[in-house]
XYZ file of C-alpha atoms in Angstrom:
759
model
C 25.079 16.043 -27.832
C 22.724 18.927 -28.450
C 22.126 20.118 -24.870
C 20.215 23.221 -25.961
C 17.234 21.063 -26.894
C 17.236 18.978 -23.710
C 13.854 18.823 -21.945
C 13.535 19.776 -18.263
C 10.688 18.498 -16.082
C 9.726 18.078 -12.397
C 9.194 14.441 -11.475
C 9.164 12.044 -8.449
C 12.635 10.634 -7.688
C 13.038 7.025 -6.483
C 16.505 5.970 -5.210
C 17.504 2.325 -5.653
C 20.473 0.352 -4.379
C 22.306 -2.658 -5.715
C 21.254 -2.231 -9.339
C 21.094 0.176 -12.285
C 18.123 0.701 -14.620
C 19.081 1.422 -18.255
C 16.952 3.085 -20.950
C 15.335 0.718 -23.463
C 15.157 -2.106 -20.882
C 12.527 -3.671 -18.632
C 13.283 -4.294 -14.965
C 11.395 -5.756 -11.989
C 12.013 -3.708 -8.832
C 10.802 -3.977 -5.238
C 10.332 -0.847 -3.119
C 9.999 -0.984 0.674
C 11.172 2.369 2.037
C 8.356 4.729 2.987
C 9.372 7.584 0.667
C 9.894 5.232 -2.272
C 6.516 3.534 -1.747
C 4.791 6.929 -1.517
C 6.531 8.205 -4.658
C 5.662 5.106 -6.719
C 2.031 5.172 -5.545
C 1.736 8.875 -6.393
C 3.243 8.356 -9.859
C 1.045 5.339 -10.587
C -2.056 7.397 -9.800
C -1.057 10.093 -12.337
C 1.184 9.665 -15.378
C 3.080 6.568 -14.079
C 6.419 8.307 -14.747
C 9.306 8.324 -12.240
C 13.053 8.953 -12.380
C 15.275 6.231 -10.953
C 18.729 7.054 -9.558
C 21.199 4.605 -8.028
C 22.641 5.347 -4.571
C 26.382 5.799 -4.195
C 26.307 3.842 -0.908
C 23.774 1.029 -0.620
C 23.806 1.277 3.193
C 22.326 4.796 3.234
C 18.724 4.416 4.462
C 17.439 7.950 3.743
C 19.472 9.223 0.742
C 19.685 12.937 -0.060
C 20.693 14.517 -3.378
C 24.433 14.190 -2.616
C 23.985 10.459 -1.973
C 22.739 9.780 -5.523
C 24.587 9.464 -8.830
C 23.846 12.449 -11.091
C 22.740 10.378 -14.084
C 19.620 8.225 -13.829
C 16.824 6.877 -16.011
C 13.364 8.256 -16.558
C 11.002 5.283 -16.487
C 7.360 4.265 -16.852
C 5.646 1.945 -14.371
C 3.899 -0.661 -16.535
C 2.670 -2.989 -13.761
C 2.439 -2.722 -9.970
C 1.504 -5.042 -7.103
C 1.518 -4.441 -3.307
C 2.445 -7.124 -0.753
C 3.301 -6.915 2.989
C 4.077 -3.203 2.931
C 6.235 -3.494 -0.207
C 5.534 -2.613 -3.837
C 6.672 -4.789 -6.738
C 6.836 -2.987 -10.091
C 7.678 -3.703 -13.695
C 9.656 -0.651 -14.894
C 10.395 0.290 -18.504
C 13.430 2.577 -18.911
C 12.930 5.460 -21.369
C 15.863 7.885 -21.429
C 18.869 9.187 -19.501
C 18.257 12.159 -17.217
C 20.524 14.417 -15.167
C 19.544 15.401 -11.613
C 19.503 19.207 -11.399
C 17.926 20.281 -8.133
C 15.583 19.064 -5.406
C 12.147 20.698 -5.351
C 10.592 18.862 -2.367
C 11.867 16.291 0.157
C 8.576 15.239 1.775
C 6.504 13.121 1.534
C 8.894 11.930 -1.186
C 11.705 13.449 -3.229
C 10.567 15.601 -6.160
C 13.275 17.094 -8.355
C 13.890 18.911 -11.613
C 15.649 16.628 -14.092
C 17.074 17.294 -17.539
C 16.438 14.669 -20.214
C 19.642 13.933 -22.145
C 19.418 13.399 -25.916
C 21.210 10.499 -27.607
C 23.833 10.921 -30.360
C 22.611 10.389 -33.887
C 24.010 7.083 -35.206
C 26.781 7.336 -37.789
C 28.107 4.568 -40.032
C 30.967 4.001 -37.592
C 28.548 3.708 -34.645
C 26.364 1.233 -36.569
C 29.457 -0.866 -37.320
C 30.296 -1.038 -33.612
C 26.667 -1.926 -32.883
C 26.671 -4.804 -35.404
C 29.941 -6.127 -33.969
C 28.447 -6.033 -30.456
C 25.370 -7.997 -31.601
C 27.596 -10.682 -33.200
C 29.605 -10.948 -29.990
C 26.374 -11.207 -28.001
C 25.277 -14.170 -30.207
C 28.563 -15.886 -29.364
C 28.013 -15.272 -25.627
C 24.503 -16.762 -25.817
C 25.862 -19.860 -27.582
C 28.415 -20.240 -24.784
C 25.637 -20.291 -22.177
C 25.101 -16.658 -21.187
C 21.711 -16.264 -19.492
C 19.174 -13.798 -20.919
C 15.415 -13.598 -21.458
C 14.241 -15.107 -24.753
C 12.401 -11.945 -25.835
C 15.502 -9.808 -25.261
C 17.688 -12.227 -27.246
C 15.210 -12.340 -30.151
C 14.904 -8.565 -30.231
C 18.678 -8.091 -30.384
C 19.463 -10.905 -32.806
C 16.397 -11.083 -35.086
C 15.172 -7.504 -34.943
C 16.750 -4.282 -36.147
C 17.476 -2.401 -32.916
C 19.021 1.043 -32.877
C 22.651 1.251 -31.633
C 21.640 2.984 -28.385
C 19.159 0.147 -27.643
C 21.857 -2.465 -28.333
C 24.328 -0.755 -25.992
C 21.839 -0.337 -23.124
C 20.181 -3.757 -23.342
C 23.480 -5.662 -23.421
C 24.897 -3.398 -20.686
C 22.012 -4.400 -18.425
C 22.888 -8.110 -18.978
C 26.609 -7.798 -18.199
C 27.940 -9.625 -15.133
C 29.742 -6.623 -13.691
C 29.530 -4.586 -10.498
C 26.917 -1.904 -9.920
C 29.558 0.849 -10.029
C 30.730 -0.376 -13.446
C 27.152 -0.398 -14.743
C 26.700 3.145 -13.444
C 29.792 4.184 -15.422
C 28.104 2.820 -18.559
C 24.943 4.775 -17.710
C 27.052 7.916 -17.147
C 28.745 7.517 -20.558
C 26.798 9.927 -22.765
C 28.859 9.372 -25.939
C 27.167 6.513 -27.794
C 30.393 5.464 -29.550
C 32.350 5.333 -26.268
C 29.536 3.435 -24.576
C 29.440 0.798 -27.332
C 33.201 0.339 -27.052
C 33.034 -0.103 -23.263
C 30.183 -2.637 -23.490
C 32.106 -4.458 -26.223
C 35.182 -4.668 -23.955
C 33.152 -6.033 -21.002
C 31.403 -8.643 -23.163
C 34.725 -9.707 -24.723
C 36.121 -10.203 -21.207
C 33.154 -12.405 -20.257
C 33.563 -14.575 -23.368
C 37.307 -14.980 -22.754
C 36.506 -16.109 -19.242
C 34.013 -18.654 -20.574
C 36.634 -20.049 -23.007
C 39.267 -20.304 -20.252
C 41.413 -17.528 -21.713
C 41.069 -15.518 -18.505
C 41.191 -16.506 -14.838
C 39.366 -19.783 -14.230
C 36.407 -19.999 -11.866
C 33.425 -17.820 -11.065
C 35.325 -15.074 -9.268
C 37.237 -12.197 -10.792
C 40.474 -11.178 -9.105
C 38.858 -7.865 -8.181
C 35.878 -9.552 -6.490
C 38.149 -12.055 -4.754
C 40.286 -9.215 -3.428
C 37.149 -7.437 -2.227
C 36.074 -10.480 -0.218
C 39.569 -10.896 1.236
C 39.550 -7.272 2.348
C 36.078 -7.607 3.918
C 37.089 -10.791 5.758
C 40.133 -9.021 7.185
C 38.179 -5.908 8.201
C 35.443 -7.971 9.912
C 37.942 -9.036 12.635
C 36.354 -12.474 12.895
C 37.434 -15.080 15.457
C 40.230 -17.249 14.086
C 38.071 -20.322 13.386
C 35.395 -18.213 11.662
C 38.021 -16.478 9.504
C 39.398 -19.853 8.419
C 35.881 -20.968 7.491
C 35.327 -17.795 5.439
C 38.632 -18.230 3.567
C 37.817 -21.873 2.856
C 34.410 -20.930 1.368
C 36.027 -18.129 -0.671
C 38.487 -20.641 -2.125
C 35.591 -22.941 -3.071
C 33.836 -20.041 -4.791
C 36.938 -19.064 -6.776
C 37.278 -22.625 -8.124
C 33.611 -22.998 -9.025
C 32.179 -22.976 -12.552
C 30.264 -19.796 -13.371
C 27.256 -21.969 -14.302
C 27.121 -23.602 -10.873
C 24.001 -22.280 -9.080
C 25.757 -22.773 -5.733
C 27.883 -19.719 -6.523
C 25.025 -17.387 -5.574
C 24.472 -19.227 -2.292
C 28.177 -19.016 -1.446
C 28.284 -15.283 -2.153
C 25.261 -14.790 0.103
C 26.921 -16.840 2.843
C 30.187 -14.888 2.582
C 28.238 -11.628 2.688
C 26.579 -12.705 5.941
C 29.896 -13.749 7.486
C 31.519 -10.442 6.535
C 28.569 -8.286 7.614
C 28.091 -9.782 11.084
C 29.451 -7.483 13.854
C 32.006 -9.952 15.197
C 33.943 -7.281 17.059
C 31.817 -4.120 16.805
C 30.347 -2.957 20.110
C 28.594 0.165 21.321
C 30.316 1.953 24.208
C 28.764 0.770 27.476
C 27.892 4.153 28.984
C 26.230 2.997 32.197
C 25.264 6.091 34.183
C 22.771 5.220 36.919
C 21.653 8.823 37.398
C 21.165 9.286 33.648
C 19.279 5.984 33.373
C 17.017 7.019 36.254
C 16.285 10.360 34.572
C 15.455 8.632 31.257
C 13.113 6.124 32.925
C 11.356 8.824 34.961
C 11.040 11.102 31.945
C 9.624 8.428 29.642
C 7.412 6.477 32.096
C 5.091 7.324 34.970
C 4.702 4.862 37.842
C 6.139 1.313 37.547
C 8.286 1.971 40.627
C 9.253 -1.656 41.324
C 10.134 -2.349 37.689
C 12.288 0.794 37.457
C 14.051 -0.046 40.708
C 14.950 -3.553 39.482
C 16.209 -2.189 36.145
C 18.446 0.347 37.915
C 19.829 -2.434 40.137
C 20.594 -4.429 37.010
C 22.436 -1.473 35.462
C 24.320 -0.872 38.721
C 25.749 -4.401 38.541
C 26.903 -3.717 34.974
C 28.575 -0.476 36.096
C 30.468 -2.215 38.924
C 31.641 -4.984 36.586
C 32.910 -2.389 34.131
C 34.797 -0.608 36.934
C 36.475 -3.864 37.958
C 37.607 -4.318 34.370
C 39.053 -0.794 34.244
C 41.064 -1.413 37.412
C 42.499 -4.687 36.124
C 40.313 -7.139 38.007
C 38.535 -10.161 36.494
C 40.624 -9.915 33.299
C 39.937 -13.511 32.355
C 36.194 -13.101 32.526
C 33.829 -11.581 29.998
C 32.739 -8.538 31.990
C 29.988 -7.623 29.560
C 28.205 -10.966 29.911
C 24.703 -10.513 31.348
C 24.092 -12.272 34.693
C 20.406 -12.856 33.972
C 17.664 -12.185 31.426
C 14.896 -9.764 32.367
C 11.317 -10.750 31.497
C 8.532 -8.179 31.817
C 5.141 -9.805 32.489
C 1.943 -7.785 32.514
C -1.277 -6.925 30.690
C -1.255 -5.138 27.316
C -0.640 -1.398 27.264
C 1.330 -1.000 30.510
C 4.611 -0.022 28.839
C 6.643 -3.247 28.651
C 8.025 -2.684 25.143
C 8.529 1.065 25.539
C 10.512 0.644 28.748
C 12.859 -1.659 26.809
C 13.485 1.208 24.371
C 14.177 3.479 27.333
C 16.777 1.029 28.667
C 18.569 1.150 25.300
C 18.375 4.956 25.332
C 19.761 5.091 28.888
C 22.661 2.793 27.947
C 23.173 4.533 24.581
C 22.979 1.133 22.894
C 21.183 0.050 19.726
C 17.660 -1.340 20.229
C 16.407 -4.438 18.384
C 12.922 -5.914 18.692
C 11.460 -9.131 17.310
C 8.005 -10.553 17.980
C 7.829 -14.243 18.853
C 4.034 -14.438 18.859
C 2.811 -17.358 16.763
C 6.283 -18.648 15.800
C 6.155 -22.428 15.419
C 9.274 -23.211 13.396
C 12.562 -23.749 15.218
C 14.386 -22.418 12.139
C 12.958 -18.947 12.917
C 15.353 -18.906 15.886
C 18.282 -21.065 14.718
C 18.082 -20.403 10.972
C 17.785 -22.817 8.036
C 20.481 -25.155 6.796
C 22.319 -23.760 3.770
C 21.116 -26.708 1.691
C 17.630 -25.145 1.543
C 16.740 -22.676 -1.204
C 16.409 -19.175 0.207
C 18.033 -20.152 3.504
C 18.774 -17.369 6.018
C 20.050 -17.098 9.599
C 17.495 -17.060 12.399
C 15.776 -13.933 13.675
C 18.251 -13.417 16.500
C 21.306 -13.160 14.238
C 19.309 -11.143 11.699
C 18.546 -8.648 14.468
C 22.202 -8.524 15.551
C 23.314 -7.867 11.965
C 20.743 -5.112 11.488
C 21.878 -3.479 14.728
C 25.482 -3.499 13.483
C 26.784 -4.166 16.987
C 27.215 -7.295 19.109
C 25.869 -5.727 22.327
C 22.436 -4.221 21.564
C 19.410 -4.233 23.851
C 17.438 -7.072 22.240
C 13.712 -7.294 23.008
C 11.896 -10.614 22.563
C 8.230 -9.590 22.482
C 5.329 -11.980 23.203
C 7.559 -14.760 24.534
C 4.484 -16.344 26.144
C 2.867 -16.933 22.745
C 5.484 -19.207 21.134
C 3.953 -22.298 19.548
C 5.338 -25.704 18.614
C 4.525 -28.242 15.891
C 6.174 -30.852 13.652
C 8.817 -28.298 12.569
C 10.304 -28.211 16.060
C 9.990 -26.266 19.296
C 11.195 -22.636 19.046
C 11.201 -22.249 22.846
C 13.815 -25.009 23.105
C 15.954 -23.208 20.519
C 15.746 -20.066 22.663
C 17.209 -21.868 25.677
C 20.769 -21.646 24.360
C 20.393 -18.012 23.296
C 19.051 -16.910 26.689
C 21.311 -18.962 28.959
C 24.213 -16.769 30.196
C 26.278 -19.921 30.684
C 25.903 -21.068 27.056
C 25.221 -18.137 24.759
C 28.860 -17.126 24.319
C 28.914 -19.760 21.535
C 25.403 -19.596 20.070
C 25.105 -21.941 17.092
C 23.027 -20.907 14.078
C 22.230 -23.555 11.443
C 22.944 -21.158 8.572
C 26.258 -19.657 9.679
C 27.532 -23.002 11.050
C 30.011 -21.097 13.226
C 29.466 -19.962 16.846
C 28.489 -16.350 17.536
C 28.983 -14.689 20.937
C 25.661 -13.448 22.357
C 26.944 -12.967 25.903
C 27.187 -9.177 25.517
C 23.606 -8.833 24.258
C 21.142 -7.501 26.845
C 18.066 -9.654 26.249
C 14.721 -8.374 27.542
C 11.611 -10.528 27.097
C 7.948 -9.522 27.427
C 4.715 -11.439 27.821
C 1.180 -11.257 29.203
C 1.085 -14.509 31.176
C 3.882 -16.361 32.934
C 1.932 -19.636 32.992
C 2.260 -20.232 29.231
C 6.058 -19.767 29.169
C 7.767 -23.203 29.195
C 9.306 -23.969 32.602
C 12.840 -24.480 31.266
C 12.720 -21.128 29.460
C 11.184 -19.369 32.470
C 14.018 -20.698 34.635
C 16.564 -18.707 32.612
C 14.764 -15.394 33.139
C 14.039 -13.066 36.026
C 10.365 -12.126 36.061
C 9.431 -8.484 36.676
C 5.682 -7.980 36.987
C 4.013 -4.952 35.393
C 0.599 -4.632 37.103
C -2.175 -2.441 35.791
C -2.408 1.277 36.478
C -4.621 2.939 39.071
C -7.064 5.704 38.092
C -4.658 8.309 39.449
C -1.731 6.842 37.504
C -3.785 6.791 34.302
C -4.691 10.440 34.826
C -1.037 11.441 35.234
C 0.099 9.343 32.245
C -2.573 10.899 30.042
C -1.848 14.442 31.235
C 1.962 14.235 31.096
C 2.522 11.966 28.093
C -0.441 10.854 26.001
C -2.234 14.173 25.496
C 0.844 16.007 24.186
C 1.810 13.010 22.048
C -1.624 12.917 20.392
C -1.680 16.700 19.899
C 1.548 16.431 17.888
C 0.351 13.401 15.922
C -2.809 15.268 14.903
C -1.025 18.534 14.093
C -2.859 20.403 16.857
C 0.037 21.172 19.208
C -0.121 24.868 18.257
C -3.869 25.238 18.935
C -3.554 25.620 22.760
C -6.131 22.892 23.398
C -6.661 22.123 27.087
C -8.404 19.047 28.462
C -10.177 19.764 31.748
C -9.500 17.451 34.682
C -13.101 16.235 34.983
C -13.206 15.618 31.217
C -10.103 13.427 31.371
C -11.488 11.555 34.389
C -14.712 11.036 32.444
C -12.765 9.288 29.638
C -10.837 7.146 32.140
C -13.852 6.081 34.214
C -16.693 5.932 31.673
C -15.080 5.127 28.302
C -12.249 2.723 29.214
C -11.890 -0.211 31.549
C -8.425 -1.695 31.144
C -5.190 -2.324 33.011
C -3.046 -0.412 30.508
C -3.599 2.860 28.674
C -4.012 1.857 25.014
C -7.781 2.398 24.884
C -7.347 5.621 26.831
C -4.924 6.837 24.159
C -7.326 5.751 21.398
C -10.133 7.763 22.984
C -7.908 10.836 23.276
C -7.074 10.411 19.588
C -10.787 10.066 18.809
C -11.505 13.409 20.520
C -8.693 15.146 18.629
C -9.831 13.742 15.272
C -13.203 15.382 15.810
C -11.495 18.696 16.597
C -9.089 18.314 13.650
C -12.113 17.954 11.357
C -13.538 21.209 12.714
C -10.182 22.943 12.215
C -9.887 21.660 8.641
C -13.411 22.847 7.851
C -12.630 26.236 9.517
C -15.514 25.819 11.945
C -15.623 27.099 15.525
C -14.344 24.847 18.297
C -13.688 25.210 22.033
C -10.053 25.370 23.135
C -11.097 24.151 26.584
C -12.515 20.610 26.314
C -15.142 19.930 28.996
C -17.036 16.866 30.161
C -19.994 17.737 27.938
C -17.632 17.936 24.950
C -16.369 14.428 25.756
C -19.896 13.015 25.678
C -20.540 14.868 22.420
C -17.346 13.574 20.770
C -17.303 10.003 22.151
C -21.028 9.292 22.334
C -22.871 7.464 25.145
C -20.850 6.244 28.123
C -19.515 2.729 27.528
C -19.093 1.743 31.184
C -20.866 2.440 34.446
C -19.551 1.776 37.932
C -19.761 -1.954 38.566
C -20.428 -1.485 42.255
C -22.079 1.906 42.754
C -25.372 0.895 41.102
C -25.377 -2.584 42.666
C -27.496 -3.352 45.746
C -26.786 -5.663 48.663
C -28.141 -8.908 47.231
C -28.821 -12.385 48.501
C -26.840 -15.103 46.736
C -24.448 -12.787 44.901
C -20.845 -11.989 45.869
C -17.981 -10.069 44.281
C -14.757 -11.963 43.539
C -11.393 -10.804 42.201
C -9.452 -12.457 39.372
C -6.383 -12.024 37.172
C -6.551 -12.413 33.373
C -3.972 -11.858 30.601
C -5.439 -8.358 30.264
C -4.876 -7.601 33.990
C -7.015 -7.679 37.121
C -10.799 -8.031 36.874
C -13.751 -8.369 39.236
C -16.305 -11.129 38.739
C -19.718 -11.753 40.256
C -20.710 -15.145 41.655
C -24.435 -15.918 41.540
C -26.202 -18.750 43.401
C -29.811 -19.873 42.956
C -31.615 -22.541 44.986
C -34.396 -24.866 43.835
C -36.266 -27.792 45.368
C -34.506 -30.979 44.375
C -32.201 -33.755 45.544
C -28.929 -31.943 46.334
C -27.583 -31.635 42.781
C -24.879 -29.012 42.133
C -24.907 -27.284 38.716
C -21.964 -25.122 37.600
C -22.130 -22.773 34.575
C -20.167 -19.855 33.159
C -17.443 -21.764 31.272
C -15.554 -22.684 34.448
C -12.284 -24.600 34.334
C -11.661 -27.815 36.277
C -9.904 -26.056 39.195
C -12.739 -23.547 39.632
C -15.311 -26.351 39.512
C -13.426 -28.147 42.285
C -13.426 -24.924 44.334
C -17.223 -24.764 43.951
C -17.594 -28.384 45.114
C -15.322 -27.699 48.100
C -17.469 -24.654 48.994
C -20.648 -26.771 48.772
C -19.133 -29.478 50.978
C -17.995 -26.925 53.591
C -21.483 -25.398 53.675
C -23.146 -28.794 54.128
C -20.739 -29.760 56.909
C -21.399 -26.477 58.773
C -25.227 -26.560 58.469
C -25.683 -26.119 62.208
C -23.550 -22.959 62.609
C -25.217 -21.476 59.533
C -28.732 -22.034 60.897
C -29.704 -24.464 58.136
C -31.793 -27.626 58.190
C -29.794 -30.820 58.546
C -31.159 -32.328 55.357
C -31.017 -29.237 53.150
C -28.334 -30.886 51.026
C -30.781 -33.661 50.122
C -33.805 -31.498 49.344
C -32.259 -28.505 47.565
C -30.571 -28.206 44.174
C -27.867 -25.536 43.888
C -26.955 -23.659 40.680
C -23.718 -21.626 40.742
C -23.166 -19.290 37.792
C -20.389 -16.833 36.925
C -21.651 -14.221 34.399
C -19.940 -13.487 31.065
C -20.351 -17.105 30.130
C -18.452 -16.665 26.862
C -15.222 -16.019 28.773
C -13.318 -19.080 30.124
C -12.515 -18.824 33.846
C -10.314 -20.965 36.052
C -8.276 -20.915 39.247
C -8.782 -21.666 42.963
C -8.899 -18.050 44.201
C -12.687 -17.725 43.722
C -13.311 -20.285 46.495
C -14.070 -17.675 49.180
C -16.421 -15.702 46.890
C -18.285 -18.888 45.858
C -18.699 -19.926 49.507
C -19.994 -16.460 50.447
C -22.577 -16.446 47.642
C -23.673 -19.959 48.656
C -23.963 -19.131 52.378
C -25.904 -15.951 51.497
C -28.368 -17.858 49.290
C -28.974 -20.560 51.918
C -29.246 -18.192 54.900
C -31.158 -15.461 52.986
C -28.650 -12.864 54.278
C -27.473 -10.297 51.667
C -23.812 -9.798 50.774
C -22.450 -6.255 51.169
C -22.181 -4.732 47.694
C -18.939 -2.804 48.386
C -17.029 -5.854 49.654
C -14.784 -7.860 47.293
C -12.914 -11.018 48.208
C -10.341 -13.497 46.971
C -8.774 -16.620 48.414
C -8.744 -20.404 48.122
C -10.891 -22.297 50.619
C -10.269 -25.771 52.052
C -12.825 -28.327 53.271
C -12.060 -27.201 56.829
C -12.702 -23.545 55.984
C -9.099 -22.332 55.929
C -8.416 -19.398 53.597
C -5.232 -20.065 51.609
C -2.772 -17.672 49.945
C -3.301 -16.680 46.303
C -1.322 -14.750 43.648
C -1.840 -11.527 41.717
C -2.772 -9.468 44.786
C -1.729 -6.125 43.325
C -3.580 -6.658 40.039
C -6.729 -7.823 41.855
C -6.688 -4.959 44.343
C -6.230 -2.367 41.577
C -9.162 -3.930 39.682
C -11.300 -3.726 42.836
C -10.321 -0.093 43.339
C -11.170 0.637 39.704
C -14.601 -0.944 40.174
C -15.373 1.101 43.310
C -14.977 -1.487 46.101
C -14.547 -0.085 49.619
C -13.496 -3.276 51.436
C -11.381 -6.169 50.160
C -10.924 -9.475 51.984
C -7.571 -11.199 51.410
C -5.953 -14.336 52.871
C -3.876 -13.682 55.991
C -0.764 -15.048 54.252
C -1.087 -12.360 51.550
C -0.600 -9.508 54.032
C 3.058 -9.376 52.976
C 1.994 -8.470 49.404
C 0.472 -5.170 50.536
C 3.907 -3.591 50.127
C 3.352 -3.636 46.341
C -0.100 -2.019 46.461
C -0.071 1.711 45.572
C -0.579 4.123 48.485
C -3.549 5.796 46.766
C -5.351 2.435 46.679
C -4.538 1.651 50.335
C -5.971 5.031 51.291
C -9.338 4.365 49.605
C -9.864 0.705 50.566
C -10.161 -1.110 53.882
C -8.316 -4.450 53.867
C -9.347 -7.448 55.958
C -7.016 -10.464 56.248
C -8.804 -13.754 56.915
C -7.388 -17.041 58.225
C -10.704 -18.937 58.344
C -13.992 -18.530 56.540
C -15.628 -17.345 59.764
C -13.464 -14.193 59.442
C -14.910 -13.653 55.952
C -18.560 -13.994 57.023
C -18.204 -11.311 59.688
C -17.213 -8.759 57.044
C -18.958 -9.920 53.862
C -22.538 -10.510 55.110
C -24.857 -7.763 56.318
C -25.513 -9.814 59.486
C -24.281 -13.050 61.053
C -26.258 -16.274 60.362
C -28.459 -17.363 63.262
C -27.499 -20.740 64.699
């Protein structure tokens, strides 16, 4: 080796795991880690050259210089394709390089490498090379797998000895560490001899001169050690040993060998006995929840109660009580239901942080295949366990906090019903022996803390809902949004935009302007987007070195965000005849809706528009019937129902609407239109009405009241039976709104109309 002439250069470094790239060979590689993807993209945009180094430990997710082998391969990217956040590349190895020193670590690793020269071939080296080619021909005749072009190049061409050594080394059926040793071997003669020895061993195995079967004694011993260290349950361990015996007796040409190895890897990698210490400190959990989330008092209280039960159960275990029971089994499954952007997923992360457990999240939205939950049978090509066991394996512990997002959006089709497959996983009485189709052995899920989230409880199957405790996450009030933005979102966005050192201050009236005039939502996602929009404008000014105000005022908001997107729904509205304000609940939270009624000469026909559902249409018919039956007390003509056509419309006709709780609002708009008495513009109402005029209890009181408060209502009429729900309504809302509780519709008329109808 003539090291004095070695070339040094600075180049992007890409770590790989599970394989080794040799010079003079082509390889197809997939990159998914952020730094690797960035490095490959950067190289492809310039000279397409990268240096590939194999990790010492494949489990290291963010390798540093000490985690990489010192010898790698400088390579050229010949083809590249992106798919689902990953990059697939065809790589051509060029030469061996030695890793000298790291130059930069972000956004990807850049290092100085030294290109290592090859030995000049001597007659002795060429003799070894020719012998290796002849042996390779014999291996191919015995069935060794290799690409046709590679075989033709080695057998029919006139390759140099270093090409022969590297190309055959890349085709050897040996471990990654052994391939790395061949890459590390700088002496060409020594490398040829080592490759020759490995290939001879493979041929002897094919001819039956070595151990029979597809498994070397070293690999078999490795699996035995992993099975022992996994501390599997007895029946699972027996299953693993049985499959290992099958693999050892299998022909090396049997394609099932790869499937068996994959299966054994899954069995050995599952955390059968690994748990995270259950550090349940109620005071610490309370501090974490308060620090990470503003508001959500009821939800936090229920979570702390849940953790308190876990703490007591652990104490009983420490003092020798309940020894026969599984004290870590969860008594129930929590399910957070609420509109988007109210913090359902993030509070799950906070629970994991408070418990010092691993956090796993999977999204169930749109899943239609039962195999996504239970896994595929091993008979299928590319079979894998279901998402639940995949999440447990990735967590590396059998007691993580496991979040099942969008549980209300599970589908079902001819491939099965995923919600039915979830029943066993989420039932505390059954999940100690959860059965996955791929593993075919039970796995204990009783120590997993499952937390589900969704927007609507109605779309969750009844049997699945029965296994969960529902905790409602209502929308935020204006005051809560202000505090969340001031204490959390503003600082978060300053850091994300690199402006946390610029001493930017958002004035109170400017923040309120964003909340009231640029967003109208139950959560805070759009609020955060608007804050980000403001900071992007300022970041542009900073980058261009232009002047900007450190104190952001209301006028700045209008300049940065443009015209106001929303006006007060109520403030600009007048007391109108035939128009009332109702309250509703949607998957996005509470909303107000206007009911309009127009009268025309006719024969008593009732027309309903606005994309109303069947239940809402029936409420409108009930309101019409009640009005006709009370013509006298309303001061109407006896035959008005035979001479007048009625058209009831709910604006925003593109949005489907349904439910019985608009009955009171429909009746009020109808009475107003018939009696020519206006409805008070600042009065909102909700409640189901019967044919006898009784006002019945409805759901979603808190969400509806918050929506009314957000819209500027001053009085809200609720059913008498909903008075108990006022406990959940925030104090700030109670302070601003007058509540009236009605038993009969006559109670509603007294408050909703500007004057009483004349009999």
